[in-house]
Coordinates of N, CA and C in Angstrom, one line a residue:
X603 N -7.3 -28.9 -5.7 CA -7.4 -28.1 -6.8 C -6.0 -28.9 -8.0
X604 N -5.9 -29.1 -8.5 CA -5.7 -29.9 -9.3 C -5.1 -28.6 -10.8
X605 N -6.1 -27.4 -11.1 CA -5.6 -26.5 -11.7 C -5.0 -25.4 -11.4
X606 N -4.0 -25.7 -9.8 CA -3.3 -24.7 -9.1 C -2.0 -26.2 -10.0
X607 N -1.7 -27.2 -9.1 CA -0.5 -28.5 -9.6 C -0.2 -28.0 -10.5
X608 N -1.0 -28.7 -11.6 CA -0.9 -27.9 -13.6 C -0.2 -26.8 -14.0
X609 N -1.0 -26.1 -13.2 CA 0.1 -24.4 -13.6 C 1.6 -24.8 -13.5
X610 N 1.8 -24.8 -12.2 CA 3.4 -24.6 -11.4 C 3.9 -25.9 -12.1
X611 N 3.7 -27.0 -12.3 CA 4.1 -28.3 -13.1 C 4.7 -28.1 -14.3
X612 N 4.5 -27.6 -14.9 CA 4.5 -26.4 -16.5 C 6.2 -25.6 -15.6
X613 N 6.7 -25.5 -14.6 CA 7.8 -25.2 -14.8 C 8.8 -25.1 -13.5
X614 N 8.1 -26.3 -12.2 CA 8.8 -27.0 -11.0 C 9.3 -28.0 -11.5
X615 N 9.7 -28.6 -11.0 CA 10.0 -29.8 -11.2 C 10.7 -30.9 -10.0
X616 N 11.3 -31.2 -9.0 CA 12.0 -32.4 -8.7 C 12.7 -31.8 -8.3
X617 N 13.4 -30.8 -6.9 CA 14.8 -30.4 -6.2 C 15.1 -29.5 -7.1
X618 N 14.0 -28.4 -7.5 CA 13.8 -27.2 -8.1 C 14.8 -26.1 -6.8
X619 N 15.3 -25.4 -6.5 CA 15.3 -24.2 -5.0 C 14.5 -23.3 -6.3
X620 N 13.4 -22.5 -5.2 CA 13.0 -21.7 -6.0 C 12.8 -20.5 -4.7
X621 N 12.1 -19.8 -4.9 CA 11.5 -18.2 -4.9 C 10.5 -18.0 -5.3
X622 N 9.6 -17.3 -4.4 CA 7.9 -16.4 -4.9 C 7.8 -16.0 -4.0
X623 N 7.4 -15.5 -5.6 CA 7.3 -13.7 -5.1 C 5.3 -14.3 -5.2
X624 N 5.2 -12.8 -4.4 CA 3.7 -12.9 -5.1 C 2.6 -11.6 -4.2
X625 N 0.5 -11.9 -5.2 CA 0.4 -11.3 -4.6 C -0.2 -11.9 -4.6
X626 N -1.8 -12.8 -3.4 CA -2.3 -13.8 -3.4 C -3.8 -13.1 -3.6
X627 N -4.0 -12.8 -3.0 CA -5.3 -12.8 -2.1 C -6.1 -12.1 -3.8
X628 N -5.5 -12.3 -5.2 CA -7.1 -12.3 -6.4 C -7.2 -14.3 -5.7
X629 N -6.1 -14.8 -6.0 CA -6.6 -16.8 -5.7 C -6.6 -17.0 -5.3
X630 N -7.1 -16.4 -4.2 CA -7.6 -16.3 -2.8 C -9.1 -16.3 -2.9
X631 N -9.6 -15.3 -3.7 CA -10.6 -14.5 -4.0 C -11.7 -15.3 -4.5
X632 N -11.0 -15.5 -5.7 CA -11.1 -16.5 -7.0 C -12.1 -17.7 -6.5
X633 N -11.4 -18.8 -6.1 CA -11.4 -19.7 -5.1 C -11.0 -20.2 -3.4
X634 N -12.2 -18.4 -3.4 CA -12.6 -18.8 -2.1 C -14.2 -20.4 -1.7
X635 N -14.7 -20.2 -2.4 CA -15.3 -21.2 -2.7 C -14.9 -23.0 -1.4
X636 N -13.5 -22.6 -2.3 CA -13.4 -24.0 -2.9 C -12.3 -24.4 -1.0
X637 N -12.2 -23.2 -0.2 CA -12.0 -22.9 1.0 C -12.9 -22.8 2.4
X638 N -12.1 -23.6 3.3 CA -13.5 -23.2 4.6 C -12.8 -21.5 4.9
X639 N -11.4 -21.3 4.4 CA -11.2 -20.0 5.6 C -9.7 -19.8 4.3
X640 N -9.6 -18.5 4.5 CA -7.7 -18.4 3.5 C -6.7 -18.6 4.0
X641 N -6.7 -18.9 5.3 CA -4.8 -20.3 5.6 C -5.4 -21.1 5.1
X642 N -6.8 -21.7 5.0 CA -6.5 -23.4 4.5 C -6.0 -23.3 2.6
X643 N -6.7 -21.8 2.5 CA -6.4 -21.8 0.6 C -4.4 -21.4 0.7
X644 N -4.0 -20.5 2.0 CA -2.1 -20.9 1.5 C -1.9 -21.7 1.6
X645 N -2.3 -22.5 2.9 CA -1.7 -24.1 2.9 C -2.0 -24.6 2.5
X646 N -2.2 -24.7 1.0 CA -2.8 -25.4 0.2 C -1.9 -25.0 -0.8
X647 N -1.5 -23.7 -0.7 CA -1.2 -22.9 -2.4 C 0.7 -23.8 -1.8
X648 N 0.9 -23.8 -0.8 CA 2.2 -23.6 -0.6 C 2.6 -25.2 -0.5
X649 N 1.3 -26.0 -0.1 CA 2.0 -27.9 0.0 C 2.3 -28.7 -1.4
X650 N 1.2 -28.0 -2.3 CA 1.0 -27.4 -3.8 C 3.0 -28.2 -3.9
X651 N 3.7 -26.3 -3.7 CA 4.6 -25.9 -4.4 C 5.8 -27.4 -3.4
X652 N 5.2 -27.7 -1.6 CA 6.0 -28.6 -1.3 C 5.8 -30.5 -2.3
X653 N 4.9 -30.8 -2.9 CA 4.9 -31.9 -3.6 C 5.5 -31.4 -4.2
X654 N 5.5 -31.0 -4.8 CA 6.5 -30.1 -6.9 C 7.7 -30.7 -6.3
X655 N 8.5 -29.7 -5.7 CA 10.0 -30.0 -5.3 C 10.0 -30.8 -4.3
X656 N 9.2 -31.3 -3.4 CA 10.0 -32.8 -2.9 C 11.0 -32.4 -2.1
X657 N 11.3 -33.3 -1.5 CA 11.9 -33.7 -0.1 C 13.9 -33.3 -0.3
X658 N 14.1 -33.0 -2.2 CA 15.1 -32.5 -2.4 C 14.9 -31.0 -2.3
X659 N 13.8 -30.4 -2.7 CA 13.7 -29.2 -3.5 C 13.7 -27.8 -1.9
X660 N 13.6 -27.2 -2.6 CA 13.4 -26.1 -1.2 C 13.0 -24.8 -1.8
X661 N 12.2 -24.1 -1.1 CA 11.2 -23.2 -1.6 C 11.8 -21.4 -0.6
X662 N 11.3 -21.2 -1.1 CA 11.3 -19.5 -0.6 C 11.2 -18.4 0.0
X663 N 9.9 -17.7 0.7 CA 8.9 -16.8 0.6 C 10.2 -15.3 1.1
X664 N 9.7 -14.2 0.6 CA 10.7 -13.1 0.8 C 9.4 -12.9 1.9
X665 N 10.6 -12.0 3.1 CA 10.1 -11.6 4.2 C 10.8 -11.1 5.0
X666 N 10.6 -9.5 3.9 CA 11.7 -8.4 3.7 C 10.5 -6.9 4.9
X667 N 11.3 -6.7 5.4 CA 11.4 -5.6 6.1 C 12.3 -4.8 6.5
X668 N 11.9 -3.0 5.9 CA 12.9 -2.0 6.0 C 12.3 -1.3 7.0
X669 N 12.0 -1.4 8.5 CA 12.6 -1.0 9.6 C 13.4 -0.6 10.3
X670 N 14.4 -1.4 9.6 CA 16.0 -1.6 10.5 C 16.8 -0.7 10.0
X671 N 16.7 0.0 8.6 CA 16.6 0.8 7.9 C 16.5 2.4 8.2
X672 N 15.4 2.6 9.0 CA 14.7 4.0 9.5 C 15.1 3.5 11.5
X673 N 16.5 3.0 11.4 CA 16.6 2.7 12.9 C 16.3 2.1 14.1
X674 N 15.1 1.2 13.3 CA 13.8 0.8 14.8 C 14.7 -1.0 15.0
X675 N 14.1 -1.7 16.0 CA 14.8 -2.4 16.3 C 14.2 -3.5 14.9
X676 N 15.3 -4.6 14.5 CA 14.4 -5.5 14.3 C 14.3 -6.8 15.0
X677 N 13.5 -7.7 15.6 CA 13.5 -9.1 15.9 C 12.9 -10.0 15.2
X678 N 14.1 -10.9 15.0 CA 14.1 -12.3 14.3 C 12.9 -12.9 14.9
X679 N 11.7 -12.4 15.8 CA 11.0 -14.1 16.0 C 9.4 -12.8 15.5
X680 N 10.0 -12.0 15.8 CA 8.7 -11.7 15.9 C 8.2 -9.6 14.4
X681 N 9.3 -9.7 14.3 CA 9.0 -8.8 13.0 C 8.2 -8.9 12.1
X682 N 7.2 -7.8 11.1 CA 6.6 -9.5 10.3 C 7.2 -9.0 8.6
X683 N 7.0 -9.5 7.3 CA 7.3 -9.7 6.6 C 6.2 -8.0 6.4
X684 N 6.6 -7.6 5.5 CA 6.0 -5.8 4.6 C 6.1 -6.4 3.7
X685 N 6.0 -7.8 2.7 CA 5.3 -8.0 1.1 C 4.6 -9.2 1.5
X686 N 3.6 -9.0 1.9 CA 2.9 -9.6 1.7 C 2.1 -10.7 2.8
X687 N 0.6 -10.9 2.0 CA -0.6 -12.2 3.7 C 0.8 -13.6 3.3
X688 N 0.6 -14.4 2.6 CA 1.5 -15.4 1.9 C 2.7 -15.9 2.6
X689 N 3.9 -14.5 2.6 CA 5.3 -14.7 3.4 C 4.7 -14.6 5.3
X690 N 4.1 -13.7 6.0 CA 3.5 -14.2 7.1 C 3.3 -15.4 7.2
X691 N 2.7 -16.0 6.1 CA 1.7 -17.0 6.5 C 3.3 -17.7 7.0
X692 N 4.1 -18.3 6.5 CA 4.5 -19.1 6.2 C 5.8 -19.1 7.5
X693 N 6.0 -17.3 7.8 CA 7.0 -17.2 9.0 C 6.1 -17.9 10.4
X694 N 4.6 -17.6 9.8 CA 4.4 -18.8 11.4 C 3.8 -20.7 10.7
X695 N 4.6 -20.5 10.3 CA 4.6 -22.4 9.7 C 6.1 -23.4 10.6
X696 N 5.9 -24.1 11.4 CA 6.6 -25.1 12.2 C 7.3 -25.5 11.3
X697 N 7.6 -26.2 10.1 CA 8.6 -26.0 9.6 C 8.8 -25.4 8.5
X698 N 9.0 -23.8 8.5 CA 9.6 -22.7 8.7 C 10.7 -21.7 9.3
X699 N 11.5 -21.7 8.2 CA 12.3 -21.4 8.9 C 12.8 -20.2 8.4
X700 N 13.1 -18.5 9.3 CA 13.6 -17.5 8.8 C 14.9 -17.5 9.1
X701 N 15.8 -16.3 7.6 CA 17.0 -16.5 7.7 C 17.1 -15.2 8.2
X702 N 18.8 -14.6 8.4 CA 19.3 -13.8 10.4 C 18.9 -12.0 9.6
X703 N 19.2 -12.2 7.9 CA 19.4 -9.8 7.9 C 18.4 -9.8 7.9
X704 N 17.9 -8.7 9.1 CA 17.3 -8.1 9.1 C 15.8 -7.1 8.8
X705 N 17.3 -7.1 6.7 CA 16.1 -6.4 5.9 C 15.6 -6.9 5.2
X706 N 16.3 -7.5 4.2 CA 15.7 -8.8 3.6 C 15.9 -10.3 3.9
X707 N 15.3 -10.9 4.2 CA 14.8 -12.2 4.8 C 14.6 -12.6 4.4
X708 N 13.8 -14.3 4.5 CA 13.5 -15.4 3.5 C 13.2 -15.8 4.5
X709 N 11.6 -16.6 4.3 CA 11.1 -17.9 4.7 C 11.1 -19.2 4.0
X710 N 12.4 -20.3 4.7 CA 12.4 -21.0 3.7 C 12.0 -23.0 5.0
X711 N 11.3 -23.6 3.4 CA 11.9 -25.1 3.3 C 12.1 -25.4 3.0
X712 N 12.5 -26.3 3.5 CA 13.5 -27.6 1.9 C 14.8 -28.0 2.8
X713 N 15.2 -28.8 1.9 CA 16.7 -28.8 1.9 C 17.3 -28.3 2.9
X714 N 17.8 -27.4 1.4 CA 18.9 -25.9 2.0 C 17.7 -25.0 3.2
X715 N 17.3 -25.2 3.8 CA 17.2 -24.5 5.0 C 17.5 -24.3 6.1
X716 N 19.2 -25.3 6.6 CA 19.6 -24.8 7.9 C 20.9 -24.0 7.0
X717 N 21.2 -24.1 5.4 CA 22.2 -24.2 4.8 C 21.9 -22.3 4.8
X718 N 20.9 -21.6 4.9 CA 20.2 -20.9 4.0 C 20.4 -20.0 5.8
X719 N 19.6 -20.5 6.4 CA 19.7 -19.8 8.0 C 21.1 -19.9 8.5
X720 N 22.1 -20.7 8.1 CA 23.6 -20.0 8.7 C 24.3 -18.7 7.8
X721 N 23.5 -18.5 6.5 CA 24.2 -17.3 5.7 C 24.6 -16.1 7.0
X722 N 25.6 -15.7 7.1 CA 25.1 -14.2 7.7 C 26.3 -13.1 6.9
X723 N 24.7 -12.8 6.3 CA 25.3 -11.6 5.3 C 26.0 -10.5 5.6
X724 N 26.5 -9.7 5.8 CA 26.6 -7.4 6.3 C 25.5 -7.5 4.6
X725 N 25.9 -8.1 3.7 CA 25.1 -7.3 2.6 C 24.2 -8.0 2.3
X726 N 23.2 -6.2 2.0 CA 22.1 -7.5 1.2 C 21.7 -8.4 0.3
X727 N 23.1 -7.9 -0.8 CA 22.2 -8.7 -2.1 C 24.3 -9.1 -2.4
X728 N 25.1 -9.2 -1.6 CA 26.2 -9.8 -1.7 C 26.0 -11.2 -2.0
X729 N 27.5 -11.6 -2.8 CA 27.0 -13.1 -3.0 C 27.5 -13.9 -1.8
X730 N 26.9 -13.5 -0.7 CA 27.3 -14.2 0.3 C 25.2 -13.9 0.9
X731 N 24.5 -13.9 0.7 CA 23.3 -13.8 0.6 C 22.5 -14.6 -0.2
X732 N 21.2 -14.7 0.4 CA 20.6 -16.0 0.1 C 20.1 -15.9 -1.7
X733 N 20.1 -14.5 -2.3 CA 20.6 -13.8 -3.8 C 21.9 -14.8 -4.3
X734 N 23.2 -14.3 -3.4 CA 24.2 -15.2 -4.5 C 24.0 -17.1 -3.7
X735 N 23.3 -17.4 -3.4 CA 22.6 -18.7 -3.8 C 22.1 -19.2 -4.7
X736 N 20.7 -18.2 -4.9 CA 19.9 -18.7 -5.5 C 21.0 -18.8 -6.9
X737 N 21.5 -17.4 -7.6 CA 22.4 -17.3 -8.6 C 23.7 -18.7 -8.7
X738 N 23.8 -19.0 -7.3 CA 24.6 -20.2 -7.3 C 24.6 -21.9 -7.9
X739 N 23.2 -21.9 -7.2 CA 21.9 -23.2 -7.1 C 21.4 -23.0 -9.0
X740 N 22.0 -22.2 -10.1 CA 20.7 -22.3 -10.4 C 19.3 -22.2 -9.7
X741 N 18.4 -21.6 -9.0 CA 17.6 -20.7 -8.8 C 16.8 -20.6 -10.1
X742 N 15.0 -20.7 -9.2 CA 14.0 -20.2 -10.1 C 13.3 -19.0 -9.7
X743 N 13.1 -18.1 -9.5 CA 12.3 -17.1 -9.5 C 10.6 -17.3 -10.3
X744 N 10.1 -17.0 -9.4 CA 8.3 -17.1 -9.7 C 7.7 -15.9 -9.0
X745 N 7.0 -15.4 -10.3 CA 6.4 -14.4 -9.6 C 4.7 -14.3 -10.5
X746 N 3.9 -14.5 -9.3 CA 2.5 -15.1 -9.3 C 1.4 -13.9 -8.5
X747 N 1.1 -12.6 -10.5 CA 0.5 -12.4 -10.1 C 1.0 -11.2 -9.3
X748 N 2.5 -10.8 -9.8 CA 3.0 -9.2 -9.7 C 3.6 -9.5 -11.3
X749 N 4.1 -8.5 -10.7 CA 5.4 -7.4 -11.3 C 5.9 -7.6 -11.4
X750 N 7.6 -7.2 -12.6 CA 8.0 -6.9 -12.4 C 9.1 -6.1 -10.7
X751 N 8.1 -4.6 -11.3 CA 8.2 -3.7 -10.2 C 8.1 -3.9 -8.9
X752 N 7.4 -5.2 -8.1 CA 7.4 -4.4 -7.3 C 7.6 -6.1 -6.8
X753 N 9.1 -6.6 -7.7 CA 8.2 -7.3 -7.1 C 10.4 -8.8 -7.1
X754 N 11.0 -8.3 -8.7 CA 11.8 -8.4 -9.2 C 13.3 -7.6 -8.3
X755 N 13.3 -8.4 -6.8 CA 14.7 -8.1 -6.1 C 15.6 -7.6 -6.7
X756 N 15.8 -9.5 -7.1 CA 16.4 -10.2 -7.7 C 17.7 -8.5 -8.0
X757 N 17.0 -8.2 -9.1 CA 18.6 -6.8 -10.5 C 18.9 -6.8 -8.8
X758 N 18.5 -5.6 -8.2 CA 19.4 -6.0 -7.3 C 20.9 -6.5 -7.3
X759 N 20.6 -7.7 -7.2 CA 21.8 -8.3 -6.7 C 22.9 -8.1 -8.3
X760 N 22.0 -8.4 -9.5 CA 22.6 -8.1 -9.8 C 23.8 -6.9 -10.7
X761 N 22.7 -5.9 -9.6 CA 23.2 -4.6 -10.3 C 24.8 -4.5 -9.6
X762 N 24.3 -4.6 -8.4 CA 26.3 -5.2 -6.9 C 26.7 -5.7 -7.9
X763 N 26.7 -6.9 -8.8 CA 27.9 -7.7 -8.9 C 28.5 -6.7 -9.9
X764 N 27.9 -6.0 -10.9 CA 28.8 -5.3 -12.0 C 28.8 -4.1 -11.3
X765 N 28.8 -4.3 -9.7 CA 28.8 -2.6 -9.7 C 27.9 -1.2 -10.2
X766 N 27.1 -0.7 -10.1 CA 27.0 -0.1 -11.2 C 27.3 1.8 -10.5
X767 N 27.6 2.6 -11.6 CA 27.2 3.4 -11.1 C 26.2 4.4 -10.4
X768 N 25.3 4.1 -10.6 CA 23.6 4.1 -10.3 C 23.4 4.7 -8.9
X769 N 24.0 3.4 -8.1 CA 23.7 2.3 -6.1 C 25.0 2.7 -5.7
X770 N 24.7 2.7 -4.5 CA 26.2 2.9 -3.5 C 26.0 2.1 -2.8
X771 N 26.9 1.7 -1.7 CA 26.6 0.7 -0.3 C 26.5 1.6 0.6
X772 N 25.0 1.4 0.8 CA 24.8 2.5 2.9 C 25.5 1.3 3.8
X773 N 25.6 1.9 4.8 CA 25.5 0.8 6.1 C 24.5 1.9 7.3
X774 N 23.6 0.3 7.7 CA 22.7 0.8 8.9 C 22.8 0.1 10.1
X775 N 22.3 0.9 11.2 CA 22.8 0.3 12.5 C 21.6 0.5 12.8
X776 N 21.2 -0.4 13.8 CA 20.3 -0.2 14.8 C 20.1 -1.7 15.7
X777 N 18.6 -1.4 16.7 CA 19.2 -3.0 17.7 C 18.2 -4.0 16.8
X778 N 19.0 -4.9 17.2 CA 19.1 -6.6 16.0 C 18.6 -6.9 17.8
X779 N 17.5 -7.7 17.7 CA 17.5 -9.3 18.7 C 16.8 -10.4 17.4
X780 N 17.5 -11.3 18.6 CA 17.3 -12.1 17.5 C 16.6 -13.5 17.6
X781 N 17.1 -14.9 17.8 CA 16.2 -16.1 17.7 C 16.3 -16.0 19.7
X782 N 17.0 -15.6 20.5 CA 17.0 -16.4 21.9 C 17.1 -15.0 22.4
X783 N 16.4 -13.6 21.9 CA 15.9 -12.5 22.4 C 16.5 -12.1 22.8
X784 N 17.9 -12.3 22.5 CA 19.1 -10.9 23.2 C 19.3 -9.8 22.5
X785 N 19.7 -8.9 23.0 CA 19.7 -8.0 21.5 C 21.2 -7.0 21.9
X786 N 21.5 -6.5 20.8 CA 22.2 -5.7 20.8 C 22.5 -4.7 19.0
X787 N 23.3 -3.9 19.2 CA 23.2 -2.7 17.8 C 24.0 -3.2 17.3
X788 N 23.1 -3.7 15.9 CA 24.2 -4.6 14.6 C 24.4 -3.4 13.4
X789 N 25.3 -4.2 12.8 CA 24.7 -3.2 11.6 C 25.3 -3.7 10.4
X790 N 24.5 -3.4 9.1 CA 24.0 -3.8 7.8 C 23.7 -2.9 7.2
X791 N 24.7 -3.7 5.6 CA 24.0 -2.4 4.6 C 23.8 -3.3 3.2
X792 N 23.3 -2.6 2.5 CA 21.9 -2.4 1.2 C 23.1 -1.4 0.2
X793 N 23.0 -1.8 -1.5 CA 23.1 -1.4 -1.6 C 22.1 -0.3 -2.5
X794 N 21.4 1.3 -2.5 CA 20.9 1.3 -2.6 C 21.7 2.7 -3.5
X795 N 20.1 3.1 -4.8 CA 20.0 3.8 -5.4 C 20.6 5.3 -4.9
X796 N 21.3 5.8 -6.1 CA 21.2 7.4 -5.3 C 20.8 8.3 -5.9
X797 N 19.6 9.0 -4.6 CA 18.6 9.9 -4.6 C 19.0 10.8 -5.0
X798 N 20.1 11.4 -5.0 CA 21.2 13.2 -5.1 C 21.0 13.0 -6.2
X799 N 21.1 12.2 -7.2 CA 21.3 12.2 -8.4 C 19.6 11.7 -9.2
X800 N 19.0 11.9 -8.0 CA 17.2 11.8 -8.9 C 17.8 9.8 -9.6
X801 N 18.4 9.6 -9.5 CA 18.3 7.9 -9.9 C 16.8 7.4 -9.8
X802 N 15.0 6.4 -10.1 CA 14.5 6.3 -10.1 C 14.5 4.6 -10.4
X803 N 13.8 3.3 -10.4 CA 13.9 2.3 -10.6 C 12.8 1.8 -11.0
X804 N 12.9 1.2 -13.1 CA 12.3 1.1 -13.5 C 12.6 0.1 -14.1
X805 N 11.9 -1.4 -13.2 CA 12.4 -2.2 -13.8 C 11.0 -3.4 -14.7
X806 N 10.2 -3.1 -15.3 CA 8.9 -3.6 -16.4 C 9.6 -3.8 -17.3
X807 N 10.4 -3.3 -18.2 CA 10.9 -3.0 -19.1 C 11.4 -4.3 -18.9
X808 N 12.3 -4.4 -18.2 CA 13.7 -5.6 -18.4 C 12.4 -6.7 -18.7
X809 N 11.5 -7.6 -18.6 CA 10.2 -8.3 -18.3 C 11.1 -9.1 -20.1
X810 N 10.0 -7.6 -20.6 CA 10.2 -8.0 -22.5 C 12.0 -8.1 -22.9
X811 N 12.8 -8.1 -22.6 CA 14.2 -7.9 -22.5 C 14.7 -9.0 -22.4
X812 N 13.7 -9.9 -21.3 CA 14.0 -11.4 -20.6 C 13.6 -13.1 -21.9
X813 N 12.5 -11.8 -21.9 CA 11.4 -12.4 -22.7 C 12.5 -13.0 -24.0
X814 N 12.9 -12.3 -24.2 CA 13.9 -12.0 -26.2 C 15.4 -12.6 -26.3
X815 N 15.1 -13.0 -24.8 CA 16.4 -13.3 -24.6 C 15.8 -15.2 -24.3
X816 N 14.6 -14.7 -24.2 CA 14.7 -16.8 -24.1 C 14.7 -16.6 -21.9
X817 N 14.9 -16.1 -21.4 CA 16.6 -16.9 -20.2 C 14.1 -17.1 -19.1
X818 N 12.5 -15.9 -19.6 CA 12.1 -16.4 -18.8 C 10.6 -16.9 -19.8

């Protein structure tokens, strides 16, 4: 599928650190005749990205799961991603490794996999989180067939660094089952919107602003 490679090669280069937010269902359906099954299509998609960034590059897929916020256990090995087919497929691949935060985790491949896995951020959007890693290392974010509203989580990292007054740090506590199967009650935080003030999140208008500024 040279079309996919040619498309991504316009903005993905060797050595890039790339976070992919996606809704891949339409892609799989449109090009279904090129693959024996959907898993083959997903593998091709991921392998295209690997070839473009190369051994010096790093790929992240979001594997977010918000059950921890409801007091439900997070199982590092078994809690699924709640943000799509591609991220769950990545979790099943031996060469991907999941980061540790129970709410905002990522499946990671490439040069900085170990460094990202070793992060132990308490806050979802702290400077010591994978979002902070993307900021400090000039990472790229690609939205593949999703709008900003459904995917541009990075905006909350920016909000936390600016300490906006319409969000605040909230602590969540629930059972955490680690990679070795050990379970303990742990606490993690998220910079949440102040619902008592009626705060709503509207991210799509950012698209025009970022385009006008030449950022995207």
